[in-house]
Coordinates of C-alpha atoms and ligand atoms in Angstrom, one line a residue:
M1 CA -65.8 -134.4 -162.8
R2 CA -63.1 -136.8 -164.7
I3 CA -62.2 -135.3 -167.7
L4 CA -59.4 -136.9 -170.0
I5 CA -57.5 -135.2 -172.3
Q6 CA -56.2 -137.6 -175.4
N7 CA -54.0 -137.5 -177.9
G8 CA -51.8 -134.0 -176.6
E9 CA -48.6 -133.6 -177.0
V10 CA -47.6 -133.0 -172.6
V11 CA -45.0 -130.3 -172.5
T12 CA -42.9 -130.2 -169.3
A13 CA -39.9 -127.7 -168.8
S14 CA -37.5 -130.7 -169.8
D15 CA -39.8 -132.8 -171.5
Q16 CA -42.2 -133.0 -174.1
F17 CA -43.7 -136.3 -174.9
T18 CA -47.5 -137.7 -176.3
A19 CA -50.2 -138.6 -173.1
E20 CA -52.7 -138.3 -171.6
V21 CA -53.9 -136.7 -169.1
L22 CA -56.3 -137.1 -166.5
I23 CA -58.1 -134.8 -164.2
D24 CA -60.0 -135.6 -161.0
G25 CA -62.2 -133.0 -159.4
E26 CA -59.5 -129.9 -159.1
K27 CA -56.3 -132.3 -159.4
V28 CA -54.2 -133.9 -162.5
V29 CA -54.4 -137.5 -161.2
A30 CA -52.4 -139.4 -164.2
V31 CA -50.4 -138.5 -167.1
G32 CA -49.3 -141.6 -169.4
Q33 CA -50.2 -143.5 -172.2
N34 CA -52.9 -145.6 -172.6
L35 CA -54.5 -145.0 -169.1
G36 CA -57.4 -146.8 -170.2
V37 CA -59.7 -144.8 -169.0
T38 CA -63.4 -145.5 -169.6
N39 CA -65.6 -143.1 -167.5
A40 CA -63.6 -140.0 -167.9
D41 CA -67.7 -137.4 -168.0
K42 CA -65.5 -135.3 -170.7
V43 CA -63.4 -135.9 -172.5
Y44 CA -61.0 -133.4 -174.9
D45 CA -58.8 -134.8 -178.0
A46 CA -56.0 -132.4 -177.8
T47 CA -54.9 -133.7 -181.1
G48 CA -52.0 -131.2 -182.7
H49 CA -52.4 -129.9 -179.5
L50 CA -50.0 -128.9 -176.6
V51 CA -51.0 -129.9 -172.7
I52 CA -49.0 -127.3 -171.1
P53 CA -49.2 -126.1 -166.7
G54 CA -51.5 -122.6 -167.2
G55 CA -48.8 -119.4 -166.6
I56 CA -48.2 -118.3 -163.9
D57 CA -47.0 -114.2 -163.8
V58 CA -45.6 -112.6 -161.1
H59 CA -45.5 -109.3 -161.8
C60 CA -48.5 -107.6 -162.1
H61 CA -50.3 -104.6 -160.6
L62 CA -54.1 -104.8 -160.1
D63 CA -56.4 -101.8 -159.4
M64 CA -53.0 -100.3 -157.7
P65 CA -53.1 -96.4 -156.1
F66 CA -50.3 -95.5 -158.1
M67 CA -49.0 -91.7 -159.6
G68 CA -52.2 -90.0 -158.8
T69 CA -54.3 -92.7 -160.3
R70 CA -55.2 -96.2 -160.1
S71 CA -54.1 -98.7 -162.3
K72 CA -57.7 -99.8 -164.6
D73 CA -57.5 -103.3 -164.5
D74 CA -58.8 -104.4 -161.5
F75 CA -59.2 -107.8 -160.1
F76 CA -61.8 -109.7 -162.4
T77 CA -60.6 -107.7 -165.9
G78 CA -57.1 -108.2 -165.0
T79 CA -57.4 -112.3 -164.3
R80 CA -60.4 -112.5 -167.1
A81 CA -57.1 -111.1 -169.6
A82 CA -54.7 -114.1 -167.9
I83 CA -56.5 -117.3 -168.0
S84 CA -57.9 -115.6 -171.8
G85 CA -54.0 -115.9 -172.1
G86 CA -53.6 -119.3 -170.4
T87 CA -52.3 -117.7 -167.3
T88 CA -54.2 -119.1 -164.4
S89 CA -52.4 -117.8 -161.2
I90 CA -51.0 -114.2 -160.5
I91 CA -48.6 -113.2 -157.9
E92 CA -49.6 -109.2 -157.5
F93 CA -48.1 -107.1 -154.8
C94 CA -49.6 -105.9 -152.4
I95 CA -48.2 -102.0 -151.3
P96 CA -48.9 -100.7 -148.0
S97 CA -49.7 -96.8 -148.6
K98 CA -46.7 -94.7 -146.9
G99 CA -46.3 -94.4 -143.5
G100 CA -48.9 -97.3 -143.4
T101 CA -49.1 -101.0 -142.2
I102 CA -49.0 -104.0 -143.5
K103 CA -52.0 -104.9 -142.2
Q104 CA -53.6 -102.0 -143.2
A105 CA -52.7 -103.0 -146.6
L106 CA -53.2 -106.9 -146.4
A107 CA -57.7 -105.9 -145.8
D108 CA -57.4 -103.4 -148.9
W109 CA -56.0 -106.0 -150.4
D110 CA -58.3 -108.9 -149.3
A111 CA -61.3 -107.1 -150.3
K112 CA -60.6 -106.4 -154.3
S113 CA -59.3 -109.6 -154.9
A114 CA -61.7 -111.8 -153.0
P115 CA -65.2 -111.0 -155.0
K116 CA -63.2 -110.8 -158.1
A117 CA -60.4 -113.0 -159.1
C118 CA -61.4 -115.5 -161.8
C119 CA -58.3 -117.5 -160.9
D120 CA -55.7 -118.1 -158.1
Y121 CA -53.4 -115.7 -157.1
S122 CA -51.3 -114.4 -154.2
F123 CA -49.0 -111.1 -153.1
H124 CA -46.1 -110.5 -152.8
M125 CA -45.8 -107.6 -150.3
A126 CA -44.0 -104.1 -151.4
I127 CA -42.2 -102.9 -148.2
V128 CA -41.9 -98.7 -148.8
D129 CA -41.3 -98.0 -144.7
W130 CA -38.7 -99.7 -142.5
N131 CA -39.2 -99.1 -138.9
E132 CA -40.1 -101.0 -135.9
G133 CA -43.7 -101.0 -136.8
I134 CA -42.8 -102.9 -140.1
R135 CA -40.0 -104.8 -138.4
K136 CA -42.9 -106.2 -136.1
E137 CA -45.2 -107.0 -138.7
L138 CA -43.2 -109.0 -141.0
D139 CA -44.2 -112.8 -138.7
S140 CA -47.3 -112.0 -139.9
V141 CA -47.2 -111.8 -143.4
F142 CA -45.1 -115.2 -143.5
E143 CA -48.3 -116.6 -141.1
R144 CA -50.6 -115.5 -144.3
G145 CA -48.2 -117.3 -146.4
I146 CA -46.1 -114.4 -148.1
T147 CA -42.5 -115.3 -148.2
S148 CA -41.6 -112.9 -150.6
F149 CA -40.7 -109.5 -150.1
K150 CA -40.5 -106.3 -153.1
V151 CA -38.0 -103.1 -152.7
F152 CA -37.5 -100.4 -154.4
T153 CA -34.0 -98.8 -155.3
A154 CA -36.3 -95.7 -156.8
Y155 CA -39.3 -94.0 -157.0
K156 CA -37.4 -91.5 -154.6
G157 CA -40.0 -89.8 -152.3
A158 CA -42.6 -92.6 -152.7
L159 CA -41.7 -96.3 -152.6
M160 CA -38.1 -95.6 -153.0
L161 CA -35.8 -97.2 -149.6
S162 CA -32.5 -97.2 -148.9
D163 CA -29.7 -99.3 -148.6
E164 CA -29.4 -99.8 -145.1
E165 CA -33.1 -100.1 -145.1
I166 CA -32.9 -102.6 -148.2
F167 CA -30.2 -104.3 -146.2
R168 CA -32.1 -104.7 -143.1
L169 CA -35.3 -105.8 -144.5
M170 CA -33.4 -108.7 -146.6
L171 CA -31.6 -110.0 -142.9
E172 CA -35.2 -110.1 -141.4
V173 CA -36.1 -112.7 -144.2
K174 CA -33.6 -114.4 -144.4
A175 CA -33.9 -114.9 -141.1
R176 CA -37.5 -116.5 -142.4
G177 CA -36.8 -117.9 -144.9
G178 CA -38.1 -115.9 -147.4
L179 CA -36.4 -114.0 -150.7
V180 CA -36.5 -110.4 -151.3
T181 CA -36.8 -109.3 -155.0
A182 CA -36.2 -105.6 -156.4
H183 CA -36.8 -102.9 -158.7
A184 CA -33.7 -102.2 -159.6
V185 CA -32.6 -98.8 -161.0
N186 CA -31.1 -96.0 -159.7
G187 CA -33.9 -93.5 -158.0
D188 CA -31.0 -90.9 -157.2
V189 CA -29.9 -90.8 -160.7
L190 CA -33.4 -91.3 -162.0
T191 CA -34.1 -87.7 -160.0
V192 CA -31.9 -86.1 -161.2
L193 CA -31.6 -86.9 -164.4
A194 CA -36.0 -85.7 -164.9
D195 CA -35.1 -82.3 -163.0
K196 CA -32.9 -81.5 -165.7
F197 CA -35.1 -82.4 -168.3
G198 CA -37.9 -80.7 -166.1
A199 CA -35.5 -77.6 -165.8
E200 CA -34.8 -77.5 -169.6
G201 CA -38.0 -78.0 -171.0
K202 CA -37.5 -81.2 -172.5
L203 CA -40.9 -82.6 -171.2
T204 CA -42.5 -85.2 -174.2
P205 CA -42.3 -88.9 -173.2
H206 CA -39.2 -89.3 -176.1
Y207 CA -37.5 -88.5 -172.0
H208 CA -38.5 -91.2 -170.6
P209 CA -36.3 -93.9 -170.6
L210 CA -33.0 -90.7 -171.1
C211 CA -33.7 -90.1 -167.5
Q212 CA -33.5 -93.8 -166.3
P213 CA -30.4 -95.1 -168.1
G214 CA -29.1 -98.9 -168.7
Y215 CA -26.0 -98.1 -166.5
A216 CA -28.7 -97.5 -163.9
E217 CA -30.4 -99.8 -163.7
G218 CA -26.9 -102.3 -164.2
E219 CA -25.8 -100.1 -160.9
A220 CA -28.6 -100.9 -158.6
T221 CA -29.0 -104.2 -160.3
G222 CA -25.2 -105.0 -159.2
R223 CA -26.5 -103.3 -155.4
I224 CA -29.0 -105.8 -155.1
L225 CA -27.0 -108.9 -156.0
E226 CA -24.3 -107.1 -153.7
L227 CA -26.5 -106.4 -150.8
G228 CA -28.5 -109.9 -151.1
N229 CA -24.8 -112.0 -151.3
L230 CA -23.7 -110.1 -147.8
A231 CA -26.8 -111.1 -146.0
G232 CA -26.7 -114.8 -147.4
Q233 CA -29.7 -114.3 -149.1
P234 CA -31.0 -114.5 -152.8
A235 CA -31.9 -111.3 -154.4
Y236 CA -34.4 -111.8 -157.6
I237 CA -34.6 -109.1 -159.9
V238 CA -37.8 -107.7 -161.5
H239 CA -38.3 -106.6 -165.1
M240 CA -34.3 -106.6 -166.0
T241 CA -34.6 -104.7 -168.8
A242 CA -31.3 -103.0 -170.0
K243 CA -27.9 -105.3 -171.2
E244 CA -25.8 -104.1 -168.3
A245 CA -28.1 -105.2 -165.8
V246 CA -28.0 -108.8 -167.4
E247 CA -23.7 -108.0 -166.9
E248 CA -24.5 -108.1 -163.7
L249 CA -26.5 -111.0 -163.1
V250 CA -24.1 -112.7 -164.7
R251 CA -20.7 -111.4 -162.4
A252 CA -23.0 -112.1 -159.3
R253 CA -23.7 -116.3 -160.8
A254 CA -19.9 -116.2 -161.5
R255 CA -19.3 -115.4 -157.9
G256 CA -21.1 -117.9 -156.4
W257 CA -23.8 -115.3 -155.7
E258 CA -27.0 -116.4 -155.6
S259 CA -29.4 -114.2 -157.8
L260 CA -32.6 -114.8 -159.9
G261 CA -33.7 -112.3 -162.4
E262 CA -37.2 -111.6 -164.6
V263 CA -38.1 -109.9 -167.6
C264 CA -41.6 -108.5 -168.7
T265 CA -42.6 -109.5 -172.4
Q266 CA -42.9 -106.0 -173.4
H267 CA -38.7 -105.7 -172.9
L268 CA -38.4 -109.0 -175.4
T269 CA -40.5 -107.1 -177.9
L270 CA -40.9 -103.5 -177.9
D271 CA -38.0 -100.6 -178.2
D272 CA -37.5 -97.8 -177.3
S273 CA -38.1 -95.6 -181.2
L274 CA -41.9 -95.9 -180.1
Y275 CA -41.4 -92.9 -177.2
D276 CA -41.3 -90.8 -180.0
L277 CA -44.8 -91.3 -182.0
P278 CA -46.8 -88.7 -182.4
D279 CA -49.8 -87.2 -181.0
F280 CA -48.5 -88.2 -177.7
E281 CA -48.8 -91.6 -178.3
G282 CA -45.2 -92.2 -177.2
A283 CA -46.9 -92.1 -173.6
K284 CA -48.8 -95.6 -174.1
Y285 CA -44.8 -97.8 -173.7
V286 CA -44.0 -94.8 -170.6
M287 CA -43.6 -97.6 -167.6
S288 CA -40.5 -97.7 -165.4
P289 CA -37.8 -99.3 -166.1
P290 CA -37.8 -97.7 -169.8
L291 CA -38.2 -100.0 -173.3
R292 CA -34.9 -100.0 -174.7
K293 CA -32.5 -100.6 -177.4
K294 CA -32.9 -103.9 -180.3
A295 CA -29.1 -104.5 -178.3
D296 CA -30.9 -105.1 -175.0
Q297 CA -33.5 -106.6 -176.5
E298 CA -30.8 -109.5 -177.8
A299 CA -29.0 -109.6 -174.6
L300 CA -32.3 -110.6 -172.4
W301 CA -33.6 -113.0 -175.7
A302 CA -30.2 -114.5 -174.8
A303 CA -29.7 -114.7 -171.1
L304 CA -32.9 -116.4 -171.1
A305 CA -32.2 -119.3 -173.3
N306 CA -29.6 -119.8 -171.8
G307 CA -31.3 -119.6 -167.9
T308 CA -29.3 -116.1 -167.0
I309 CA -33.2 -115.0 -166.4
Q310 CA -35.3 -117.3 -165.2
V311 CA -39.0 -115.7 -165.3
V312 CA -40.3 -114.3 -168.0
G313 CA -43.4 -111.9 -165.7
T314 CA -45.7 -108.4 -167.8
D315 CA -45.7 -105.5 -165.0
H316 CA -49.3 -106.4 -166.3
C317 CA -50.5 -102.0 -164.8
T318 CA -52.9 -100.9 -166.8
F319 CA -53.9 -97.0 -167.3
D320 CA -56.1 -96.2 -169.6
F321 CA -55.0 -93.1 -173.3
K322 CA -57.7 -90.8 -172.4
G323 CA -58.3 -89.5 -168.1
G324 CA -55.2 -92.3 -167.6
K325 CA -51.6 -91.5 -169.5
D326 CA -52.6 -88.0 -171.1
M327 CA -52.5 -86.5 -167.2
G328 CA -48.6 -86.3 -168.1
R329 CA -49.3 -84.8 -171.6
D330 CA -47.3 -81.3 -170.9
D331 CA -44.8 -83.1 -168.3
F332 CA -44.1 -86.8 -169.1
R333 CA -42.7 -87.2 -165.5
K334 CA -47.2 -87.2 -165.3
I335 CA -47.9 -90.1 -167.0
P336 CA -48.8 -93.1 -165.0
N337 CA -45.9 -95.9 -165.4
G338 CA -47.7 -99.5 -166.6
L339 CA -48.6 -100.7 -169.6
N340 CA -50.5 -104.2 -170.3
G341 CA -49.4 -108.2 -171.0
I342 CA -51.3 -110.6 -168.6
E343 CA -52.8 -111.3 -171.8
E344 CA -50.6 -111.7 -174.3
R345 CA -46.6 -112.9 -172.5
M346 CA -47.9 -116.8 -173.5
S347 CA -48.6 -115.8 -176.7
M348 CA -46.1 -113.2 -177.7
L349 CA -43.3 -115.6 -175.8
F350 CA -44.7 -118.4 -177.6
S351 CA -45.1 -116.5 -181.4
Y352 CA -41.6 -114.6 -181.2
G353 CA -39.5 -116.6 -178.5
V354 CA -40.4 -120.5 -179.6
K355 CA -42.0 -119.8 -183.5
S356 CA -39.0 -118.2 -184.1
G357 CA -36.9 -120.9 -182.8
K358 CA -34.9 -118.2 -180.0
I359 CA -35.7 -120.4 -177.5
P360 CA -37.1 -124.2 -176.9
M361 CA -40.6 -125.4 -176.2
T362 CA -39.5 -126.3 -173.1
K363 CA -37.4 -123.4 -171.7
F364 CA -40.4 -122.1 -173.2
V365 CA -42.9 -123.7 -170.2
E366 CA -40.1 -123.4 -168.0
V367 CA -40.2 -119.9 -168.6
T368 CA -43.7 -118.8 -168.0
A369 CA -44.6 -121.9 -165.4
T370 CA -42.2 -124.3 -163.5
N371 CA -40.3 -121.6 -162.6
P372 CA -41.9 -119.3 -161.2
A373 CA -43.2 -121.7 -159.0
K374 CA -40.6 -123.2 -158.1
I375 CA -38.8 -119.5 -157.3
F376 CA -42.0 -118.5 -155.3
G377 CA -43.3 -121.7 -153.1
L378 CA -46.0 -122.3 -155.6
Y379 CA -44.3 -126.2 -157.0
P380 CA -45.3 -128.4 -157.6
Q381 CA -49.0 -128.2 -157.0
K382 CA -48.8 -125.7 -160.0
G383 CA -46.4 -124.9 -162.2
H384 CA -46.0 -128.5 -163.3
I385 CA -48.6 -131.0 -165.1
S386 CA -48.0 -134.2 -163.1
P387 CA -50.4 -136.3 -160.5
G388 CA -51.1 -134.7 -157.8
A389 CA -50.6 -131.3 -159.6
D390 CA -53.9 -128.4 -159.6
A391 CA -55.4 -128.8 -162.6
D392 CA -53.8 -125.8 -164.4
V393 CA -53.9 -127.5 -167.5
V394 CA -53.8 -125.3 -171.3
I395 CA -54.6 -127.3 -173.9
Y396 CA -52.4 -124.5 -176.2
N397 CA -53.2 -124.5 -180.2
P398 CA -49.5 -123.8 -181.6
N399 CA -51.1 -122.9 -185.2
K400 CA -53.2 -120.0 -183.9
E401 CA -52.6 -117.5 -186.0
G402 CA -54.4 -114.1 -184.6
V403 CA -54.0 -110.2 -184.4
I404 CA -53.6 -108.3 -180.8
S405 CA -56.3 -105.4 -180.9
A406 CA -57.5 -103.6 -177.7
K407 CA -61.0 -104.1 -179.7
T408 CA -61.1 -108.0 -179.0
H409 CA -59.2 -108.2 -175.7
N410 CA -60.4 -108.8 -172.1
S411 CA -58.7 -106.4 -170.1
A412 CA -60.3 -103.1 -169.2
C413 CA -57.8 -101.0 -170.7
D414 CA -58.6 -98.6 -173.9
Y415 CA -55.1 -99.8 -175.5
N416 CA -53.2 -102.3 -176.0
V417 CA -49.7 -102.0 -177.1
Y418 CA -49.7 -104.7 -179.2
E419 CA -52.3 -103.4 -181.2
G420 CA -51.3 -105.1 -185.2
W421 CA -48.3 -107.2 -183.5
K422 CA -49.8 -110.8 -185.0
I423 CA -49.0 -113.7 -183.0
L424 CA -49.2 -117.5 -184.0
G425 CA -50.1 -119.7 -180.9
A426 CA -52.8 -119.1 -178.0
P427 CA -54.4 -121.6 -175.8
H428 CA -57.8 -123.3 -176.4
T429 CA -59.1 -124.5 -173.4
V430 CA -58.0 -123.1 -169.9
F431 CA -59.4 -125.4 -167.0
V432 CA -58.3 -123.4 -163.4
R433 CA -57.9 -126.2 -160.9
G434 CA -60.1 -128.7 -163.3
K435 CA -62.4 -126.2 -164.3
V436 CA -63.3 -124.7 -167.6
A437 CA -62.9 -120.8 -167.9
Y438 CA -61.8 -120.6 -171.2
E439 CA -62.9 -122.2 -174.4
N440 CA -62.9 -121.8 -178.4
G441 CA -61.5 -117.9 -177.7
K442 CA -64.6 -117.1 -175.2
F443 CA -63.4 -116.2 -171.5
V444 CA -65.9 -118.6 -169.3
G445 CA -64.4 -118.2 -166.1
E446 CA -66.1 -117.5 -162.5
A447 CA -64.9 -114.2 -160.7
G448 CA -64.7 -115.4 -157.1
N449 CA -63.2 -119.0 -158.4
G450 CA -59.3 -117.6 -157.6
R451 CA -58.4 -118.8 -154.3
F452 CA -55.9 -116.7 -152.6
L453 CA -52.4 -118.7 -153.0
A454 CA -50.7 -119.3 -149.6
R455 CA -47.1 -120.1 -150.3
A456 CA -44.1 -122.0 -148.6
A457 CA -41.5 -120.4 -147.2
G458 CA -37.6 -122.0 -147.7
K459 CA -35.0 -121.6 -150.8
P460 CA -35.8 -121.6 -154.7
Q461 CA -36.1 -124.9 -155.4
L462 CA -33.2 -124.7 -158.9
A463 CA -29.8 -123.6 -159.1
M464 CA -29.5 -119.8 -158.3
V465 CA -25.8 -119.8 -159.4
Ligands
LIG1 O1 -44.1 -98.4 -165.1 C1 -44.2 -100.0 -164.2 N1 -43.4 -100.4 -164.2 N2 -45.2 -99.6 -162.8 C2 -46.0 -100.3 -161.8 C3 -44.4 -100.4 -160.9 C4 -43.8 -101.0 -161.4 O2 -43.2 -100.3 -161.2 O3 -43.1 -102.3 -161.0
LIG2 ZN1 -41.4 -101.9 -161.1
LIG3 ZN1 -44.1 -104.1 -161.6

């Protein structure tokens, strides 16, 4: 099938120009003016529209066992939501159970992803125990094309590793050419503060962010960046939320340490006043690290605009309000942590970043698609519109108005943290490897169409200092 997209404004991480895009089968085969194609099977007139690479969300949790329950969106509803928002590849976290093996975790994640994924996907491998058995399994992880790892400095007693364990892992990963990513908040500080609030009977969602103050995130961020530097290994900080963490990233780069950072849509747009909503509604926003102050949002937007932070992800990890979040009605410590974003990331960033003048269009493409591909070994197959790349292409209507609502979203979750937010800009047509998967406001993709993406080891293909 040959598809010609005409009259659109192609946007890459560095340029914006009017051009035609020719897709043949699963690949982009030509980009240019007046390609002279006369034998296309289908022609799309993209007048007034942008033509951008499909988004890559490198931070999501689908069908994940967590905090005594499971995240609600599975690989079908999660990737359906992703595609409907203009995202055509995801990287999910494969998390071994405590005391379990990587082999078992991979078998579990393969079983729940392959039959259901509607778009391409890969896994980061979470390391939640460090022992000789896990160390010996690392080669097999790289052989599968999984080259990025995740550690937690928080969730004490569950996912948290010690500095020694993280440093040992970093050395092993460096030797194999991979990347270590980290959830960076001081887990000991968090535990002490949560215990203290618990003992004082302070158990409403209001206290959730107070257990994880910005300085506890800044401390752990600085520590991870320093361990990365000691290991001679770039470190990537996931879901950065606090200005103190941003300051650490700036400091690390100024010292010449290779360092990378990610922010999620919710931390750019929502703030901690939401924890005080009546009727336990604040629980909808409980995630870790928590929503923070407007001053933190400003620091995050500035860091995104000036390149200190390179990626926008979502940490999409949904739990119904009823039967999920309300497990913690009497104690915020039992509220499953997480919220939605996989469908809203592109439109929220376009509306509140590009349209409001905080970032240019090229930066939008850079942080939603190109940098994720360059950092996680998918470039130039993904994240860019050029001959030879996968035909993950979005015809994007920059003037489409909408209002986000759980009534119309594609997630399976019973609420949406952006309920009532107005958006300006949305996908019109989404191609996943050349196949239309979303058109005219409707998901038309297929479960099982997504392929596992084996990724290349090697350094991120962008500047880290
Ligand atoms: O609250 C969150 N972020 N839930 C998902 C797990 C994680 O820490 O990323
Ligand atoms: Zn996390
Ligand atoms: Zn996460």
